[in-house]
mmCIF file of C-alpha atoms in Angstrom:
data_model
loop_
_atom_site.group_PDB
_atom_site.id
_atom_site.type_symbol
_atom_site.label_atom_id
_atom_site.label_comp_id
_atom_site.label_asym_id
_atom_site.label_seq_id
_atom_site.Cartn_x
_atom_site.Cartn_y
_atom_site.Cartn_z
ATOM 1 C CA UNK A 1 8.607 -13.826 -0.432
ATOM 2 C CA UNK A 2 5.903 -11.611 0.968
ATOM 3 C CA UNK A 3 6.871 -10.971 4.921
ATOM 4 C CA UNK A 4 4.017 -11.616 6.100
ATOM 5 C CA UNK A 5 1.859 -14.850 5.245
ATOM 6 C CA UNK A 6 -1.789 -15.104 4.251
ATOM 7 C CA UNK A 7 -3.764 -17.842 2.513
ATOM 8 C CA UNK A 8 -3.421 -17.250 -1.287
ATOM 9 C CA UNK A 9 -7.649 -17.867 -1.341
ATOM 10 C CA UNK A 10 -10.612 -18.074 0.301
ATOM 11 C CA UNK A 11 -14.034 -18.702 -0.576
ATOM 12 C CA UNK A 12 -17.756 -18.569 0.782
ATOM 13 C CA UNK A 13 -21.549 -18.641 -0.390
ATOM 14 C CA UNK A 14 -23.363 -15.070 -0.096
ATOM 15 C CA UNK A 15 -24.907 -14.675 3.539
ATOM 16 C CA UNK A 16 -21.449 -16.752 5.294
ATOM 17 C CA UNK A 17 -18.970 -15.639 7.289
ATOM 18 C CA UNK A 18 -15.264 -15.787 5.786
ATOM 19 C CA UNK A 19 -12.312 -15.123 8.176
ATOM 20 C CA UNK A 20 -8.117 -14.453 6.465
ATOM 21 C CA UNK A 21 -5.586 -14.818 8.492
ATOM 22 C CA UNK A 22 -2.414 -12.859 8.727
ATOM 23 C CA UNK A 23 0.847 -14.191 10.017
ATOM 24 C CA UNK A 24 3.580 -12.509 11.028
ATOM 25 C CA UNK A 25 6.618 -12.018 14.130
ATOM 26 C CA UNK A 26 7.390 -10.159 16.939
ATOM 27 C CA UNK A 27 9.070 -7.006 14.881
ATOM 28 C CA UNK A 28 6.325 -6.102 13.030
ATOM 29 C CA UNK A 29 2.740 -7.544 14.375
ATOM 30 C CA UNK A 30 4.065 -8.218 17.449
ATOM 31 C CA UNK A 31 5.454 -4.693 17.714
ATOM 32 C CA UNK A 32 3.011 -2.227 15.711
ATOM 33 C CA UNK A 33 -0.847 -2.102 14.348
ATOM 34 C CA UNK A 34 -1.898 -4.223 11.267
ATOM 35 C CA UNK A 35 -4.151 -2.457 8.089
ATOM 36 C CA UNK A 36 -6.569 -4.399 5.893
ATOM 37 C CA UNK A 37 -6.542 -3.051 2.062
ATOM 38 C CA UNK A 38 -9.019 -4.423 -0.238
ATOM 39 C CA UNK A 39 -8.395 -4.575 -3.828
ATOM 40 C CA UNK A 40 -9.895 -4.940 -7.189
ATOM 41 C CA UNK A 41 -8.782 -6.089 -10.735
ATOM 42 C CA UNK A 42 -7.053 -3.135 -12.291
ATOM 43 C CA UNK A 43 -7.630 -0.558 -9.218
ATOM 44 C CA UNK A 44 -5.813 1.096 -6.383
ATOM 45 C CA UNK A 45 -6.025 -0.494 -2.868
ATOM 46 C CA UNK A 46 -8.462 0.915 -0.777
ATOM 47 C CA UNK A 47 -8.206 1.258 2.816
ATOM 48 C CA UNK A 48 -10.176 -1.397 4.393
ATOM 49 C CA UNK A 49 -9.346 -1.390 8.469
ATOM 50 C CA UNK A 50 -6.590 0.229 10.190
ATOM 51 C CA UNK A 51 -5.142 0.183 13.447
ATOM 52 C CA UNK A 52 -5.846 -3.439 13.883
ATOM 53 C CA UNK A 53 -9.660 -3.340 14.269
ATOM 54 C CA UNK A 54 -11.111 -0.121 13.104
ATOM 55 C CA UNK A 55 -13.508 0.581 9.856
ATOM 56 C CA UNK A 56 -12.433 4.135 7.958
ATOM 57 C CA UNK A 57 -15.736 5.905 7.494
ATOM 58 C CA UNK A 58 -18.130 4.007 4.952
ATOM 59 C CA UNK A 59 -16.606 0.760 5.288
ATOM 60 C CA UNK A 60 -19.960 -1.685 6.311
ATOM 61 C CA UNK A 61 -19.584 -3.002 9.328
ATOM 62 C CA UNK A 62 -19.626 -6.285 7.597
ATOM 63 C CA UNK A 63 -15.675 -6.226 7.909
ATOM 64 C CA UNK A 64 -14.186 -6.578 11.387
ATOM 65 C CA UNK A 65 -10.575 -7.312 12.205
ATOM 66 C CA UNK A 66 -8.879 -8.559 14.972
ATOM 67 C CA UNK A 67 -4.642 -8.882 16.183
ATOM 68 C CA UNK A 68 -3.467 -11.058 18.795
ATOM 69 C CA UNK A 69 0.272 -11.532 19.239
ATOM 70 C CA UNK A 70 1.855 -12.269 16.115
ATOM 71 C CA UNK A 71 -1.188 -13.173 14.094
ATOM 72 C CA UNK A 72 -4.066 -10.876 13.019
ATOM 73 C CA UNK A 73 -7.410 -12.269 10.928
ATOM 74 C CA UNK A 74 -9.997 -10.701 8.681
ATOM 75 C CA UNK A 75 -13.493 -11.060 8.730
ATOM 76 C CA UNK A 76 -16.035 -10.793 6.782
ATOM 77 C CA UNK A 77 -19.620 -11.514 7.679
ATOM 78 C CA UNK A 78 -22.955 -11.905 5.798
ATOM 79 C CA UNK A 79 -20.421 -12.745 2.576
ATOM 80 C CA UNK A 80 -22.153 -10.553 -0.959
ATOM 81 C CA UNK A 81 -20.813 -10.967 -4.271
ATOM 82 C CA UNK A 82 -19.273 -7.254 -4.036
ATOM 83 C CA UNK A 83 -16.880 -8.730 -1.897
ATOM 84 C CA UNK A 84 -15.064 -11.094 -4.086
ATOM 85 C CA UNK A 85 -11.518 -9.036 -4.155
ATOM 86 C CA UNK A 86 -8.049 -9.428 -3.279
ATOM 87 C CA UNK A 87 -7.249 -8.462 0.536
ATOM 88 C CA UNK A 88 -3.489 -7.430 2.035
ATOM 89 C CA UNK A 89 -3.014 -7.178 5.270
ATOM 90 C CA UNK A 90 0.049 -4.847 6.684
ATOM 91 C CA UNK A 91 2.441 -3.555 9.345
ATOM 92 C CA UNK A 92 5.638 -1.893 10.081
ATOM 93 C CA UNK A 93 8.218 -3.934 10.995
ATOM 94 C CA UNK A 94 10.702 -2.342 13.280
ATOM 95 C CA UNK A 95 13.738 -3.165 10.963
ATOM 96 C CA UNK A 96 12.282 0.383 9.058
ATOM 97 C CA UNK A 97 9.854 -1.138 6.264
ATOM 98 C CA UNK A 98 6.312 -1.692 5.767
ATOM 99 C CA UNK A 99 5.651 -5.207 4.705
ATOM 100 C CA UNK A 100 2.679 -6.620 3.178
ATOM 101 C CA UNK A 101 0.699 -10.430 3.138
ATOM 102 C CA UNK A 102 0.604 -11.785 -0.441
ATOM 103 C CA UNK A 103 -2.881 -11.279 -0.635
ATOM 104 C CA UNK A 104 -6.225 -13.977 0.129
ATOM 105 C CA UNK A 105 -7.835 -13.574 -3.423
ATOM 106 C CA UNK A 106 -11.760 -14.246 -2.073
ATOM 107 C CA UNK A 107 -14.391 -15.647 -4.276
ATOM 108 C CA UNK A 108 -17.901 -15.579 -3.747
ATOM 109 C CA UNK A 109 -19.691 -19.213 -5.040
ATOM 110 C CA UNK B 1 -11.304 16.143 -1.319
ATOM 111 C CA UNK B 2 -8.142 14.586 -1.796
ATOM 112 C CA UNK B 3 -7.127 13.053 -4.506
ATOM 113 C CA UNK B 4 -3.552 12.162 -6.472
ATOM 114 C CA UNK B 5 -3.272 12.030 -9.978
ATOM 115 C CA UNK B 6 -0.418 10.214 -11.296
ATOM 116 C CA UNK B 7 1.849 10.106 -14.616
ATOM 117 C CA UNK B 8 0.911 7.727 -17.822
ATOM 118 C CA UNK B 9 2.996 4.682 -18.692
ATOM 119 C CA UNK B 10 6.407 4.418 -19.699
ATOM 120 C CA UNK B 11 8.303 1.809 -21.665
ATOM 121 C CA UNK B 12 12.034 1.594 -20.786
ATOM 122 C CA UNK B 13 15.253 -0.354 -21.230
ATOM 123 C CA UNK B 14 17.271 -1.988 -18.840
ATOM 124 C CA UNK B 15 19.942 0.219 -17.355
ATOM 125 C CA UNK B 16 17.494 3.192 -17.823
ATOM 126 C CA UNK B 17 15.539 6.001 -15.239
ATOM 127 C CA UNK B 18 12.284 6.327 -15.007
ATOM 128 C CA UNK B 19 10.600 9.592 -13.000
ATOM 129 C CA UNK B 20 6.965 9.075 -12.289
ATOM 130 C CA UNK B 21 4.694 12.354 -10.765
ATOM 131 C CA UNK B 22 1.656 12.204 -8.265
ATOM 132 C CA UNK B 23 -0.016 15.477 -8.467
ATOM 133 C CA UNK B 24 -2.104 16.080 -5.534
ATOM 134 C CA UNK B 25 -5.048 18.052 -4.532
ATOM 135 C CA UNK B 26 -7.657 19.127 -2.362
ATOM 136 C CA UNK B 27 -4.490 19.770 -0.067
ATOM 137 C CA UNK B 28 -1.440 20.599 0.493
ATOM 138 C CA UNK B 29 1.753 18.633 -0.360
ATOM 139 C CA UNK B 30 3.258 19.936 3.130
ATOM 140 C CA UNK B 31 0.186 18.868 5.207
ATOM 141 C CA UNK B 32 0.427 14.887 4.128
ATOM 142 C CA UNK B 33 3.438 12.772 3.223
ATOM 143 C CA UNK B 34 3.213 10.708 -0.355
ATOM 144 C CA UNK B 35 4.276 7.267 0.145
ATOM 145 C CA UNK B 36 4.927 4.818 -2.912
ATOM 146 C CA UNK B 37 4.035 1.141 -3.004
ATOM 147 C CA UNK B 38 4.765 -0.651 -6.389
ATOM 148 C CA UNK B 39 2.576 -4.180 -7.531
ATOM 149 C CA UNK B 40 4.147 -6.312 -10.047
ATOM 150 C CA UNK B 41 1.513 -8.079 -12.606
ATOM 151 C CA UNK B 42 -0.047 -10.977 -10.583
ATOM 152 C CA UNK B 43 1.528 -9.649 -7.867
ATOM 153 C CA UNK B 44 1.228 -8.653 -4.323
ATOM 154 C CA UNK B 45 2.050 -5.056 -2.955
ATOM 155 C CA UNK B 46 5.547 -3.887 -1.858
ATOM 156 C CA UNK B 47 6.367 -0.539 0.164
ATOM 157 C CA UNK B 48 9.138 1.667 -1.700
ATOM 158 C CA UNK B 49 9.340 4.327 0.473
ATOM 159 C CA UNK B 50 7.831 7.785 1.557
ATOM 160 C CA UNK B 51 8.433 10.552 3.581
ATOM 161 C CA UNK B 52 8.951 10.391 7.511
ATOM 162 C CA UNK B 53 6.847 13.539 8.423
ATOM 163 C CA UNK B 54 8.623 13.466 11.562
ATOM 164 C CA UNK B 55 11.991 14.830 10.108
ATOM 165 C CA UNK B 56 11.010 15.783 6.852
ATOM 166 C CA UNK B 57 13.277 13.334 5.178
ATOM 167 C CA UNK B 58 12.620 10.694 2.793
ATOM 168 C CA UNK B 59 12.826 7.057 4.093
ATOM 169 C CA UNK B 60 13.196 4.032 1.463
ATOM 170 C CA UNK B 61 13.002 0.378 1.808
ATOM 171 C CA UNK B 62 16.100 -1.086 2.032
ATOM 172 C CA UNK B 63 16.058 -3.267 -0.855
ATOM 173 C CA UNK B 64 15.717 -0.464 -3.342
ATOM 174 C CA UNK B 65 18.643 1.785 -1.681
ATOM 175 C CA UNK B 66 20.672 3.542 -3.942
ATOM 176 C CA UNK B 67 18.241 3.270 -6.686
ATOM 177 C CA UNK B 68 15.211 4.995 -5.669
ATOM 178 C CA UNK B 69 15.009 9.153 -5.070
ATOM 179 C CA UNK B 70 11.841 10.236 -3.772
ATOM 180 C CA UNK B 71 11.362 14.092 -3.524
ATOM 181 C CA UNK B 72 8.651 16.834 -3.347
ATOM 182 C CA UNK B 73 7.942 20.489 -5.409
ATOM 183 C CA UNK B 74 5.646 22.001 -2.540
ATOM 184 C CA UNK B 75 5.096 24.958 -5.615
ATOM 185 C CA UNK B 76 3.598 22.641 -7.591
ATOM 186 C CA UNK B 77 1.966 19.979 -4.728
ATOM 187 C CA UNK B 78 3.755 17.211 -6.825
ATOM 188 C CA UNK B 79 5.477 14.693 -5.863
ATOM 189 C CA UNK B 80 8.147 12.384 -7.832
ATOM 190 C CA UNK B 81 9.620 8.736 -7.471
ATOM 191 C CA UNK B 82 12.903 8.120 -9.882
ATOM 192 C CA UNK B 83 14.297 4.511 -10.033
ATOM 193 C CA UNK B 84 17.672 4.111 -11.816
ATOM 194 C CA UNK B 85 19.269 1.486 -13.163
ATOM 195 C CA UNK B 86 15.718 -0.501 -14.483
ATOM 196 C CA UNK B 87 15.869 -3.882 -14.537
ATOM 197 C CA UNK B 88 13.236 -6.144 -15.784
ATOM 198 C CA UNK B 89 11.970 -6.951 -12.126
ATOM 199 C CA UNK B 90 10.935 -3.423 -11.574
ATOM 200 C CA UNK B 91 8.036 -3.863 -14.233
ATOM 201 C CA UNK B 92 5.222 -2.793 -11.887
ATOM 202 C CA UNK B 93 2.479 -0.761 -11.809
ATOM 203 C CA UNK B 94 3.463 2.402 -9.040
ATOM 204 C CA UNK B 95 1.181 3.715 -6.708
ATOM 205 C CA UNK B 96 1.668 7.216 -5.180
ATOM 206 C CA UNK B 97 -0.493 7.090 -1.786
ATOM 207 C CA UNK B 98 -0.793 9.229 1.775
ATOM 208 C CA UNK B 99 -2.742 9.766 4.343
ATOM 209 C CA UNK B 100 -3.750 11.609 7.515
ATOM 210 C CA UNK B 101 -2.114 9.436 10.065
ATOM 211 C CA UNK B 102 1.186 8.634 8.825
ATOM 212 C CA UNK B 103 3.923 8.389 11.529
ATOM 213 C CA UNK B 104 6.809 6.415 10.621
ATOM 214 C CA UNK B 105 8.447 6.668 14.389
ATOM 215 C CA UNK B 106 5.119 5.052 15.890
ATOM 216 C CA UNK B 107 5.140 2.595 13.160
ATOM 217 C CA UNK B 108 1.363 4.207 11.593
ATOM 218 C CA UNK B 109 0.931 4.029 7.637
ATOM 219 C CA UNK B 110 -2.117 3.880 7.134
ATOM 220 C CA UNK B 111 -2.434 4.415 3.264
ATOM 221 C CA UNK B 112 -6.421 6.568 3.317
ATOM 222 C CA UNK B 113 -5.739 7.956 -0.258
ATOM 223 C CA UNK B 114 -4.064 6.538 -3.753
ATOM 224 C CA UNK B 115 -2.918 7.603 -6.785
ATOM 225 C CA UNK B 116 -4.660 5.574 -9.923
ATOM 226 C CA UNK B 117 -1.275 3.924 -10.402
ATOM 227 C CA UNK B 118 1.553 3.964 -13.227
ATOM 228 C CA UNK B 119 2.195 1.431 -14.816
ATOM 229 C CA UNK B 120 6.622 1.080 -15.957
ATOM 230 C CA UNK B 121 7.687 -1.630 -18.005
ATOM 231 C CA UNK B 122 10.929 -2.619 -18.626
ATOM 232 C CA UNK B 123 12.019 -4.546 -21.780
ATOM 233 C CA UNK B 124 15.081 -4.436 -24.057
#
């Protein structure tokens, strides 16, 4: 069972808004920053957001990301088909290991 | 720029090693610490273990203790993950990955680069 907990899907029309959440406690979210990976059928996770809210270089600014206390959410605003992936959120947990969501598979209708 | 090229598939038995390679380049093996994170089919994405840049020293997730070896050729900027003692739960594709702020005392992995993954299957 994946540490930390995520919806297993989310949906939304092109042009919407489409939040994940991220769930976790007070030794890993609580404690330390939270990443966003996005992934696609058959390829590597790619760095989405990292250090809770900010965009590696050539991310669109589409994709925003937020932490408060144990909890940290996703965003993704004016929703395009290029989206539709399956995002992981992380963070260290201070018992030594990274831990991962099980992944928000989102589909574009 | 940087990039990490892993090892093809393997096929093994239960009870068996495996010993998968991430080649890196466009730096230096010293100057960023490989991480591995394995994904089994359908599955979501579990940390393995990496090096702690801060001593130099490999750290490895608990659950796979005693079973997994991570180490580094700096002469060849290649790194290797061995798992002994397969069983058919560790069928999983295996990604090599790093980055540029790594810092397993402040509790950073953040995972900028990956390897195109290996993919270890384990069947009698």
């Amino acid at each position: 069972q994946p540490v930390l907990t995520q919806p297993p899907s989310a949906s939304g029309t092109p042009g919407q808004r489409v939040t994940i959440s991220c769930s976790g406690s007070i030794s890993n979210i609580g404690s330390n920053t939270v990443d966003w990976y996005q992934q696609f059928p058959g390829t590597a996770p790619k760095l989405l957001i990292y250090t809770n809210d900010q965009r590696p270089s050539g991310v669109p600014d589409r994709f925003s990301a937020s932490k408060s206390g144990t909890s940290a959410s996703l965003a993704v605003s004016g929703l395009q088909s290029e989206d539709e992936a399956t995002y992981y959120c992380s963070s260290w947990d201070d018992s030594l290991v990274l831990v991962f969501g099980g992944g928000t598979k989102l589909t574009v209708l | 720029q940087v990039q990490l090229k892993q090892s093809g598939a393997e096929v093994k038995k239960p009870g068996a090693s495996v010993k998968v390679s991430c080649k890196v380049s466009g730096y230096f093996l010293s100057e960023l610490p490989v991480h591995w994170v394995r994904q089994a089919p359908g599955k979501g994405l579990e940390w393995m273990g990496g090096l702690d840049p801060d001593d130099g020293e490999p750290i490895y997730a608990q659950t796979l203790k005693g079973r997994v070896t991570m180490t580094e050729d700096p002469s060849s900027d290649t790194a290797y993950m061995e798992l002994s003692n397969l069983r058919s739960e560790d069928t999983a594709i295996y990604y090599c990955t790093t980055g540029p702020s790594i810092s397993v005392n402040q509790g950073v992995l953040d995972f900028d680069y990956w390897g195109q993954g290996t993919l270890v299957a384990v069947s009698s």
